[in-house]
mmCIF file of C-alpha atoms in Angstrom:
data_model
loop_
_atom_site.group_PDB
_atom_site.id
_atom_site.type_symbol
_atom_site.label_atom_id
_atom_site.label_comp_id
_atom_site.label_asym_id
_atom_site.label_seq_id
_atom_site.Cartn_x
_atom_site.Cartn_y
_atom_site.Cartn_z
ATOM 1 C CA MET A 1 91.437 86.766 13.447
ATOM 2 C CA ALA A 2 90.405 89.458 10.962
ATOM 3 C CA GLY A 3 86.694 90.147 10.837
ATOM 4 C CA MET A 4 84.518 89.367 7.829
ATOM 5 C CA GLN A 5 84.105 92.083 5.239
ATOM 6 C CA TRP A 6 81.038 94.143 6.094
ATOM 7 C CA ILE A 7 77.880 93.523 4.033
ATOM 8 C CA THR A 8 75.848 96.655 3.255
ATOM 9 C CA GLU A 9 72.694 94.708 2.380
ATOM 10 C CA ALA A 10 70.428 92.597 4.560
ATOM 11 C CA ASP A 11 66.947 91.236 4.997
ATOM 12 C CA GLY A 12 64.707 92.901 7.563
ATOM 13 C CA VAL A 13 61.775 91.847 9.714
ATOM 14 C CA PHE A 14 59.736 94.493 11.512
ATOM 15 C CA ARG A 15 57.569 94.094 14.565
ATOM 16 C CA GLY A 16 54.070 95.504 14.732
ATOM 17 C CA GLY A 17 53.082 98.201 17.194
ATOM 18 C CA GLY A 18 50.771 100.775 15.634
ATOM 19 C CA VAL A 19 52.064 104.339 15.849
ATOM 20 C CA LYS A 20 55.094 103.068 17.762
ATOM 21 C CA GLY A 21 56.386 102.079 14.314
ATOM 22 C CA LEU A 22 57.931 105.566 14.130
ATOM 23 C CA ALA A 23 60.758 104.148 16.235
ATOM 24 C CA LEU A 24 61.373 101.510 13.552
ATOM 25 C CA ALA A 25 61.686 104.221 10.904
ATOM 26 C CA GLY A 26 64.271 105.985 13.085
ATOM 27 C CA ALA A 27 66.214 102.735 13.462
ATOM 28 C CA LEU A 28 66.318 102.241 9.693
ATOM 29 C CA CYS A 29 67.942 105.649 9.335
ATOM 30 C CA GLY A 30 70.356 104.721 12.106
ATOM 31 C CA PHE A 31 71.376 101.619 10.141
ATOM 32 C CA ALA A 32 71.892 103.646 6.936
ATOM 33 C CA GLU A 33 73.887 106.351 8.726
ATOM 34 C CA HIS A 34 76.262 104.153 10.751
ATOM 35 C CA PRO A 35 79.864 105.322 10.043
ATOM 36 C CA THR A 36 81.498 101.882 9.728
ATOM 37 C CA LYS A 37 78.700 99.287 9.411
ATOM 38 C CA PRO A 38 75.960 100.857 7.299
ATOM 39 C CA VAL A 39 73.078 98.836 5.876
ATOM 40 C CA THR A 40 71.662 100.721 2.909
ATOM 41 C CA THR A 41 69.924 97.993 0.917
ATOM 42 C CA TRP A 42 67.101 95.785 2.209
ATOM 43 C CA ARG A 43 66.632 92.818 -0.107
ATOM 44 C CA SER A 44 63.745 90.867 1.412
ATOM 45 C CA VAL A 45 61.535 92.381 4.061
ATOM 46 C CA ALA A 46 58.616 91.274 6.204
ATOM 47 C CA GLY A 47 56.403 92.551 8.968
ATOM 48 C CA ALA A 48 53.159 92.452 10.846
ATOM 49 C CA SER A 49 50.795 95.363 11.485
ATOM 50 C CA ALA A 50 52.846 98.599 11.536
ATOM 51 C CA GLY A 51 55.852 96.489 10.547
ATOM 52 C CA ALA A 52 53.930 95.488 7.395
ATOM 53 C CA ILE A 53 53.646 99.151 6.424
ATOM 54 C CA ILE A 54 57.396 99.676 6.768
ATOM 55 C CA ALA A 55 58.244 96.454 4.931
ATOM 56 C CA SER A 56 55.880 97.322 2.078
ATOM 57 C CA TYR A 57 57.353 100.773 1.644
ATOM 58 C CA LEU A 58 60.921 99.478 1.586
ATOM 59 C CA ALA A 59 60.068 96.633 -0.801
ATOM 60 C CA THR A 60 58.609 99.053 -3.353
ATOM 61 C CA GLY A 61 61.924 100.836 -3.798
ATOM 62 C CA HIS A 62 62.035 103.472 -1.075
ATOM 63 C CA SER A 63 64.988 104.366 1.128
ATOM 64 C CA ALA A 64 65.264 104.607 4.905
ATOM 65 C CA GLN A 65 65.197 108.426 4.722
ATOM 66 C CA GLN A 66 62.056 108.335 2.569
ATOM 67 C CA MET A 67 60.543 105.931 5.109
ATOM 68 C CA LEU A 68 61.242 108.405 7.909
ATOM 69 C CA GLU A 69 59.804 111.322 5.941
ATOM 70 C CA LEU A 70 56.684 109.287 5.245
ATOM 71 C CA ALA A 71 56.352 108.311 8.903
ATOM 72 C CA ARG A 72 56.633 111.938 9.986
ATOM 73 C CA SER A 73 53.937 113.028 7.532
ATOM 74 C CA THR A 74 51.600 110.103 8.078
ATOM 75 C CA PRO A 75 48.068 111.318 9.006
ATOM 76 C CA PHE A 76 47.682 108.871 11.908
ATOM 77 C CA ALA A 77 44.588 110.570 13.264
ATOM 78 C CA SER A 78 42.701 110.064 10.021
ATOM 79 C CA PHE A 79 43.123 106.279 10.282
ATOM 80 C CA ALA A 80 40.642 106.243 13.174
ATOM 81 C CA ASP A 81 37.795 106.521 10.654
ATOM 82 C CA PHE A 82 34.897 105.908 13.018
ATOM 83 C CA PRO A 83 31.407 106.176 11.490
ATOM 84 C CA LEU A 84 30.239 109.813 11.685
ATOM 85 C CA ARG A 85 33.739 110.557 13.064
ATOM 86 C CA SER A 86 32.408 109.597 16.492
ATOM 87 C CA LYS A 87 33.920 107.120 18.956
ATOM 88 C CA LEU A 88 30.401 106.501 20.222
ATOM 89 C CA ALA A 89 29.314 105.531 16.723
ATOM 90 C CA GLY A 90 32.447 103.414 16.589
ATOM 91 C CA VAL A 91 31.186 101.414 19.552
ATOM 92 C CA GLY A 92 27.998 100.749 17.618
ATOM 93 C CA SER A 93 30.054 99.689 14.591
ATOM 94 C CA LEU A 94 31.987 97.307 16.849
ATOM 95 C CA LEU A 95 28.741 95.538 17.767
ATOM 96 C CA VAL A 96 27.535 95.323 14.158
ATOM 97 C CA ALA A 97 30.678 95.132 11.998
ATOM 98 C CA HIS A 98 33.179 93.781 14.566
ATOM 99 C CA GLY A 99 35.376 96.861 14.492
ATOM 100 C CA MET A 100 35.148 100.484 15.614
ATOM 101 C CA ALA A 101 36.984 102.005 12.622
ATOM 102 C CA ARG A 102 36.401 101.065 9.001
ATOM 103 C CA GLY A 103 40.093 100.941 7.999
ATOM 104 C CA ASP A 104 39.244 102.390 4.586
ATOM 105 C CA ALA A 105 41.110 105.664 5.228
ATOM 106 C CA PHE A 106 44.350 103.828 5.824
ATOM 107 C CA GLU A 107 43.981 101.645 2.733
ATOM 108 C CA ARG A 108 43.208 104.603 0.459
ATOM 109 C CA TRP A 109 46.153 106.578 1.836
ATOM 110 C CA PHE A 110 48.616 103.680 1.559
ATOM 111 C CA ASP A 111 47.490 102.705 -1.953
ATOM 112 C CA GLU A 112 48.155 106.275 -3.053
ATOM 113 C CA VAL A 113 51.568 106.223 -1.336
ATOM 114 C CA LEU A 114 52.486 102.985 -3.145
ATOM 115 C CA GLU A 115 50.964 104.215 -6.430
ATOM 116 C CA GLY A 116 48.653 101.202 -6.630
ATOM 117 C CA ALA A 117 51.505 98.676 -6.499
ATOM 118 C CA THR A 118 50.600 94.981 -6.498
ATOM 119 C CA PHE A 119 52.695 92.028 -5.454
ATOM 120 C CA ALA A 120 53.836 91.673 -9.071
ATOM 121 C CA SER A 121 56.156 94.620 -8.404
ATOM 122 C CA VAL A 122 58.013 92.699 -5.663
ATOM 123 C CA ARG A 123 58.126 89.275 -7.298
ATOM 124 C CA ILE A 124 61.523 87.589 -7.448
ATOM 125 C CA PRO A 125 62.469 86.614 -11.016
ATOM 126 C CA SER A 126 62.547 82.839 -11.362
ATOM 127 C CA ALA A 127 63.192 80.205 -13.938
ATOM 128 C CA ASN A 128 60.314 78.468 -15.692
ATOM 129 C CA GLY A 129 58.511 76.082 -13.406
ATOM 130 C CA ASP A 130 59.952 77.472 -10.163
ATOM 131 C CA THR A 131 57.584 78.145 -7.287
ATOM 132 C CA PRO A 132 56.642 81.853 -7.268
ATOM 133 C CA ALA A 133 58.437 83.919 -4.629
ATOM 134 C CA TRP A 134 58.170 87.509 -3.480
ATOM 135 C CA ARG A 135 60.619 89.840 -1.671
ATOM 136 C CA LEU A 136 57.838 91.053 0.601
ATOM 137 C CA LYS A 137 56.038 88.968 3.220
ATOM 138 C CA LEU A 138 53.210 90.278 5.391
ATOM 139 C CA ILE A 139 51.704 88.442 8.336
ATOM 140 C CA ALA A 140 47.959 88.174 8.925
ATOM 141 C CA ALA A 141 45.693 85.818 10.877
ATOM 142 C CA ASP A 142 42.655 83.897 9.582
ATOM 143 C CA VAL A 143 40.646 83.540 12.785
ATOM 144 C CA THR A 144 37.916 81.534 11.052
ATOM 145 C CA ASN A 145 40.294 78.744 10.032
ATOM 146 C CA ARG A 146 42.756 79.410 12.868
ATOM 147 C CA ARG A 147 45.660 79.948 10.493
ATOM 148 C CA LEU A 148 48.736 82.151 10.446
ATOM 149 C CA LEU A 149 48.900 83.663 6.944
ATOM 150 C CA VAL A 150 52.019 84.744 5.089
ATOM 151 C CA LEU A 151 50.962 87.115 2.314
ATOM 152 C CA PRO A 152 51.037 86.970 -0.618
ATOM 153 C CA ASP A 153 51.909 83.242 -0.614
ATOM 154 C CA ASP A 154 48.736 82.118 1.142
ATOM 155 C CA LEU A 155 46.371 84.262 -0.897
ATOM 156 C CA VAL A 156 46.130 81.475 -3.485
ATOM 157 C CA GLY A 157 43.815 79.585 -1.083
ATOM 158 C CA TYR A 158 41.205 82.329 -1.009
ATOM 159 C CA ARG A 159 38.704 84.163 -3.227
ATOM 160 C CA LEU A 160 37.472 87.718 -3.071
ATOM 161 C CA PRO A 161 33.853 87.754 -1.791
ATOM 162 C CA GLY A 162 31.507 86.956 -4.653
ATOM 163 C CA SER A 163 34.278 85.784 -7.008
ATOM 164 C CA SER A 164 34.508 82.300 -8.451
ATOM 165 C CA ARG A 165 38.270 82.461 -9.004
ATOM 166 C CA LEU A 166 41.064 82.051 -6.519
ATOM 167 C CA ILE A 167 43.147 85.161 -5.883
ATOM 168 C CA ASP A 168 46.130 85.832 -8.130
ATOM 169 C CA PRO A 169 48.771 87.256 -5.742
ATOM 170 C CA ASP A 170 50.454 89.245 -8.507
ATOM 171 C CA ALA A 171 47.194 91.156 -9.070
ATOM 172 C CA PHE A 172 46.536 91.807 -5.363
ATOM 173 C CA THR A 173 47.355 95.306 -4.125
ATOM 174 C CA ILE A 174 49.986 95.578 -1.411
ATOM 175 C CA SER A 175 47.908 98.210 0.342
ATOM 176 C CA ARG A 176 45.068 95.701 0.752
ATOM 177 C CA ALA A 177 47.418 93.087 2.188
ATOM 178 C CA ALA A 178 48.843 95.671 4.596
ATOM 179 C CA ARG A 179 45.278 96.570 5.582
ATOM 180 C CA MET A 180 44.724 92.916 6.419
ATOM 181 C CA SER A 181 47.920 92.733 8.454
ATOM 182 C CA MET A 182 47.124 95.843 10.521
ATOM 183 C CA SER A 183 43.457 95.052 11.280
ATOM 184 C CA ILE A 184 43.786 95.358 15.070
ATOM 185 C CA PRO A 185 40.902 93.318 16.513
ATOM 186 C CA TYR A 186 38.031 95.399 17.854
ATOM 187 C CA PHE A 187 39.623 98.666 16.686
ATOM 188 C CA PHE A 188 39.548 98.046 12.905
ATOM 189 C CA ARG A 189 36.922 96.045 11.060
ATOM 190 C CA PRO A 190 38.402 92.735 9.911
ATOM 191 C CA VAL A 191 38.844 91.982 6.214
ATOM 192 C CA GLU A 192 36.687 89.172 4.857
ATOM 193 C CA LEU A 193 37.685 86.704 2.133
ATOM 194 C CA GLU A 194 36.206 83.383 1.035
ATOM 195 C CA ASP A 195 38.229 80.238 1.651
ATOM 196 C CA ALA A 196 38.444 77.385 -0.865
ATOM 197 C CA ASN A 197 35.322 75.829 0.682
ATOM 198 C CA GLY A 198 33.265 78.987 0.125
ATOM 199 C CA ARG A 199 33.187 79.884 3.792
ATOM 200 C CA THR A 200 33.680 83.498 4.873
ATOM 201 C CA ALA A 201 37.146 83.848 6.419
ATOM 202 C CA VAL A 202 37.714 86.695 8.852
ATOM 203 C CA ILE A 203 41.239 88.145 8.572
ATOM 204 C CA VAL A 204 42.802 90.229 11.354
ATOM 205 C CA ASP A 205 46.094 91.696 12.498
ATOM 206 C CA GLY A 206 48.968 89.221 12.057
ATOM 207 C CA GLY A 207 50.411 90.396 15.339
ATOM 208 C CA THR A 208 47.781 88.385 17.176
ATOM 209 C CA LEU A 209 49.794 85.260 16.283
ATOM 210 C CA SER A 210 53.279 86.389 15.306
ATOM 211 C CA ASN A 211 54.073 90.044 15.884
ATOM 212 C CA PHE A 212 57.746 89.520 15.072
ATOM 213 C CA PRO A 213 58.225 86.824 12.367
ATOM 214 C CA VAL A 214 62.034 86.990 12.252
ATOM 215 C CA TRP A 215 62.163 83.385 11.045
ATOM 216 C CA LEU A 216 60.688 84.095 7.582
ATOM 217 C CA PHE A 217 63.872 84.365 5.493
ATOM 218 C CA ASP A 218 66.039 81.889 7.349
ATOM 219 C CA VAL A 219 67.971 79.255 5.396
ATOM 220 C CA ASP A 220 68.350 75.727 6.775
ATOM 221 C CA PRO A 221 71.691 74.383 5.504
ATOM 222 C CA ALA A 222 70.565 70.815 6.191
ATOM 223 C CA VAL A 223 67.806 71.270 3.618
ATOM 224 C CA THR A 224 69.329 73.670 1.077
ATOM 225 C CA GLY A 225 72.977 72.626 1.323
ATOM 226 C CA ARG A 226 74.069 76.260 1.543
ATOM 227 C CA LEU A 227 74.683 78.906 4.176
ATOM 228 C CA PRO A 228 72.862 82.255 4.237
ATOM 229 C CA VAL A 229 74.641 84.916 2.167
ATOM 230 C CA ARG A 230 73.408 87.966 4.078
ATOM 231 C CA PRO A 231 72.042 88.550 7.566
ATOM 232 C CA THR A 232 68.448 88.996 8.584
ATOM 233 C CA PHE A 233 68.010 91.735 11.175
ATOM 234 C CA GLY A 234 64.960 91.910 13.376
ATOM 235 C CA PHE A 235 63.527 95.225 14.600
ATOM 236 C CA THR A 236 61.400 94.926 17.712
ATOM 237 C CA LEU A 237 59.922 97.277 20.293
ATOM 238 C CA THR A 238 60.066 97.299 24.066
ATOM 239 C CA GLY A 239 57.961 99.244 26.521
ATOM 240 C CA GLY A 240 55.038 101.354 25.450
ATOM 241 C CA ARG A 241 51.432 100.353 25.808
ATOM 242 C CA GLY A 242 49.382 98.002 23.680
ATOM 243 C CA VAL A 243 45.840 98.062 22.331
ATOM 244 C CA GLY A 244 43.631 99.464 25.014
ATOM 245 C CA GLY A 245 46.639 101.105 26.616
ATOM 246 C CA ALA A 246 44.467 103.980 27.803
ATOM 247 C CA LEU A 247 42.733 101.536 30.117
ATOM 248 C CA THR A 248 45.828 101.410 32.307
ATOM 249 C CA ARG A 249 45.121 104.946 33.457
ATOM 250 C CA LEU A 250 41.621 103.907 34.502
ATOM 251 C CA GLU A 251 42.473 100.448 35.781
ATOM 252 C CA ARG A 252 40.430 100.767 38.944
ATOM 253 C CA LEU A 253 37.362 101.785 36.977
ATOM 254 C CA THR A 254 37.727 99.199 34.217
ATOM 255 C CA PRO A 255 35.724 95.989 34.708
ATOM 256 C CA TRP A 256 37.903 92.973 35.464
ATOM 257 C CA GLY A 257 36.556 91.071 32.448
ATOM 258 C CA ILE A 258 37.695 93.766 30.004
ATOM 259 C CA ARG A 259 41.173 94.034 31.540
ATOM 260 C CA PHE A 260 41.497 90.267 31.491
ATOM 261 C CA ALA A 261 40.531 90.117 27.799
ATOM 262 C CA PHE A 262 43.247 92.645 26.910
ATOM 263 C CA ASP A 263 45.781 90.731 29.004
ATOM 264 C CA ILE A 264 44.980 87.553 27.044
ATOM 265 C CA PHE A 265 45.208 89.453 23.751
ATOM 266 C CA HIS A 266 48.613 90.943 24.549
ATOM 267 C CA THR A 267 49.919 87.582 25.719
ATOM 268 C CA ALA A 268 48.823 86.020 22.447
ATOM 269 C CA GLN A 269 50.686 88.798 20.597
ATOM 270 C CA GLU A 270 53.949 88.648 22.455
ATOM 271 C CA ALA A 271 54.633 85.419 24.364
ATOM 272 C CA TRP A 272 55.557 83.093 21.503
ATOM 273 C CA ASP A 273 57.701 85.608 19.649
ATOM 274 C CA ALA A 274 59.509 86.580 22.874
ATOM 275 C CA ARG A 275 60.378 82.939 23.603
ATOM 276 C CA PHE A 276 61.430 82.334 20.000
ATOM 277 C CA VAL A 277 63.758 85.313 19.968
ATOM 278 C CA SER A 278 65.287 84.553 23.341
ATOM 279 C CA HIS A 279 66.418 81.102 22.204
ATOM 280 C CA SER A 280 67.698 81.653 18.693
ATOM 281 C CA THR A 281 67.775 85.207 17.374
ATOM 282 C CA ARG A 282 69.011 87.514 20.105
ATOM 283 C CA VAL A 283 72.277 88.318 18.367
ATOM 284 C CA ARG A 284 70.521 89.782 15.317
ATOM 285 C CA THR A 285 67.622 91.548 16.993
ATOM 286 C CA LEU A 286 67.535 95.268 17.654
ATOM 287 C CA ALA A 287 65.247 96.330 20.519
ATOM 288 C CA ILE A 288 63.946 99.904 20.579
ATOM 289 C CA ASP A 289 62.353 101.666 23.564
ATOM 290 C CA ALA A 290 58.814 102.793 22.675
ATOM 291 C CA ALA A 291 58.603 105.005 25.790
ATOM 292 C CA ASP A 292 55.012 105.195 27.063
ATOM 293 C CA VAL A 293 53.332 105.392 23.646
ATOM 294 C CA ALA A 294 50.249 103.253 23.041
ATOM 295 C CA THR A 295 49.607 101.241 19.849
ATOM 296 C CA THR A 296 46.498 103.235 18.871
ATOM 297 C CA GLN A 297 47.626 106.643 20.168
ATOM 298 C CA PHE A 298 46.870 108.256 16.807
ATOM 299 C CA ASP A 299 46.942 111.804 18.233
ATOM 300 C CA LEU A 300 50.637 111.530 19.024
ATOM 301 C CA SER A 301 52.286 114.931 19.583
ATOM 302 C CA PRO A 302 55.238 116.033 17.413
ATOM 303 C CA GLU A 303 57.464 115.806 20.495
ATOM 304 C CA LYS A 304 56.477 112.167 21.114
ATOM 305 C CA GLN A 305 56.997 111.380 17.438
ATOM 306 C CA GLU A 306 60.545 112.767 17.521
ATOM 307 C CA LEU A 307 61.257 110.900 20.771
ATOM 308 C CA LEU A 308 60.412 107.597 19.079
ATOM 309 C CA VAL A 309 62.500 108.441 16.012
ATOM 310 C CA GLU A 310 65.555 109.354 18.077
ATOM 311 C CA ASN A 311 65.117 106.272 20.261
ATOM 312 C CA GLY A 312 65.314 104.221 17.082
ATOM 313 C CA ARG A 313 68.388 106.028 15.807
ATOM 314 C CA ARG A 314 70.285 105.643 19.085
ATOM 315 C CA ALA A 315 69.346 101.988 19.427
ATOM 316 C CA ALA A 316 70.534 101.247 15.873
ATOM 317 C CA LYS A 317 73.921 102.847 16.454
ATOM 318 C CA ALA A 318 74.452 101.045 19.742
ATOM 319 C CA PHE A 319 73.411 97.737 18.187
ATOM 320 C CA LEU A 320 75.730 98.032 15.165
ATOM 321 C CA ASP A 321 78.608 99.286 17.304
ATOM 322 C CA GLY A 322 78.618 95.939 19.088
ATOM 323 C CA PHE A 323 77.558 93.652 16.214
ATOM 324 C CA ARG A 324 79.975 91.270 14.443
ATOM 325 C CA LEU A 325 79.103 89.311 11.310
ATOM 326 C CA GLU A 326 81.126 86.421 12.727
ATOM 327 C CA ASP A 327 78.641 86.160 15.612
ATOM 328 C CA TYR A 328 75.589 85.899 13.377
ATOM 329 C CA LEU A 329 73.321 82.881 13.843
ATOM 330 C CA ASN A 330 69.946 82.325 12.260
ATOM 331 C CA THR A 331 67.123 80.196 13.642
ATOM 332 C CA PHE A 332 68.841 77.027 12.371
ATOM 333 C CA HIS A 333 72.115 78.039 14.061
ATOM 334 C CA ALA A 334 73.631 78.671 10.645
ATOM 335 C CA ARG A 335 76.404 81.253 10.275
ATOM 336 C CA LEU A 336 76.903 83.477 7.262
ATOM 337 C CA GLU A 337 78.737 82.140 4.227
ATOM 338 C CA GLY A 338 82.388 83.103 4.523
ATOM 339 C CA SER A 339 82.590 82.821 8.295
ATOM 340 C CA SER A 340 85.441 80.628 9.378
ATOM 341 C CA GLU A 341 83.840 79.821 12.714
ATOM 342 C CA PRO A 342 81.807 76.613 12.983
ATOM 343 C CA ALA A 343 78.056 76.710 13.380
ATOM 344 C CA ALA A 344 76.665 76.189 16.830
ATOM 345 C CA PRO A 345 75.430 72.660 17.574
#
């Protein structure tokens, strides 16, 4: 049977992982450069933490090569904006403000990169009366109300502190939403909003609940009556070290309680998404080796940066070499429109 005609556009979902996100940028270039199965256009994109940064940059009209150039020039070290530029002062900030670093340096930098873009710039045109929709989805977690948030959709249930009006997503800056999504607990200060009941809601890194939300753009034919028209590819990371990765080198000296807390945190980040992918999305998920890089290793050497980029490029080529559109299945076991093969039961 002849294969389906290749589709050069797709939706993309990007896993969080701090500075390890350089590998994701390399993989995007690998997708664009593939000799027979290139993907050059990303229609709808989503991510958590570092994946939110990549998704935001793509959604605002930038190419894979521009993404890689940005990643290479990103001032990672400046994001660790501890008070007085001191880790010791950061520990004091953790006790008072619930985060060692302010997170302001990242937000200022990213807002400049995106030229102040708001979610209005990524809104999908719709007919009168249709529910608003956006091409960009970022994952965050409201730990006060124990909710997984999909931004900008869920912003309508919150107010900015001191405001009497609910947030208008189209007026909300993408850089602020990305700041919410990458607020690694304990490392960055959480972002605070007010919920509809006037209670302060503490917002942290979306990766604490769903670090790899590959399900976001899936179409259920039983509900919509149609099959998906383009694939959704997931970009995930394997290996590397998580938050607090430096503790592994001092494991014998680290109190049991602290190591146990980080183990719980990393399990919360990864266990659900790993199970979800293993049962329904393996065929469309690209896994990239993050070597031994830690999530908050902001002083990454140029050599380590290039290693991550090349790991991403190689993984993308190997993935596309073996990928067939006919094999595609989304979370609802739906194949792409135009496939002559029946959907899995």
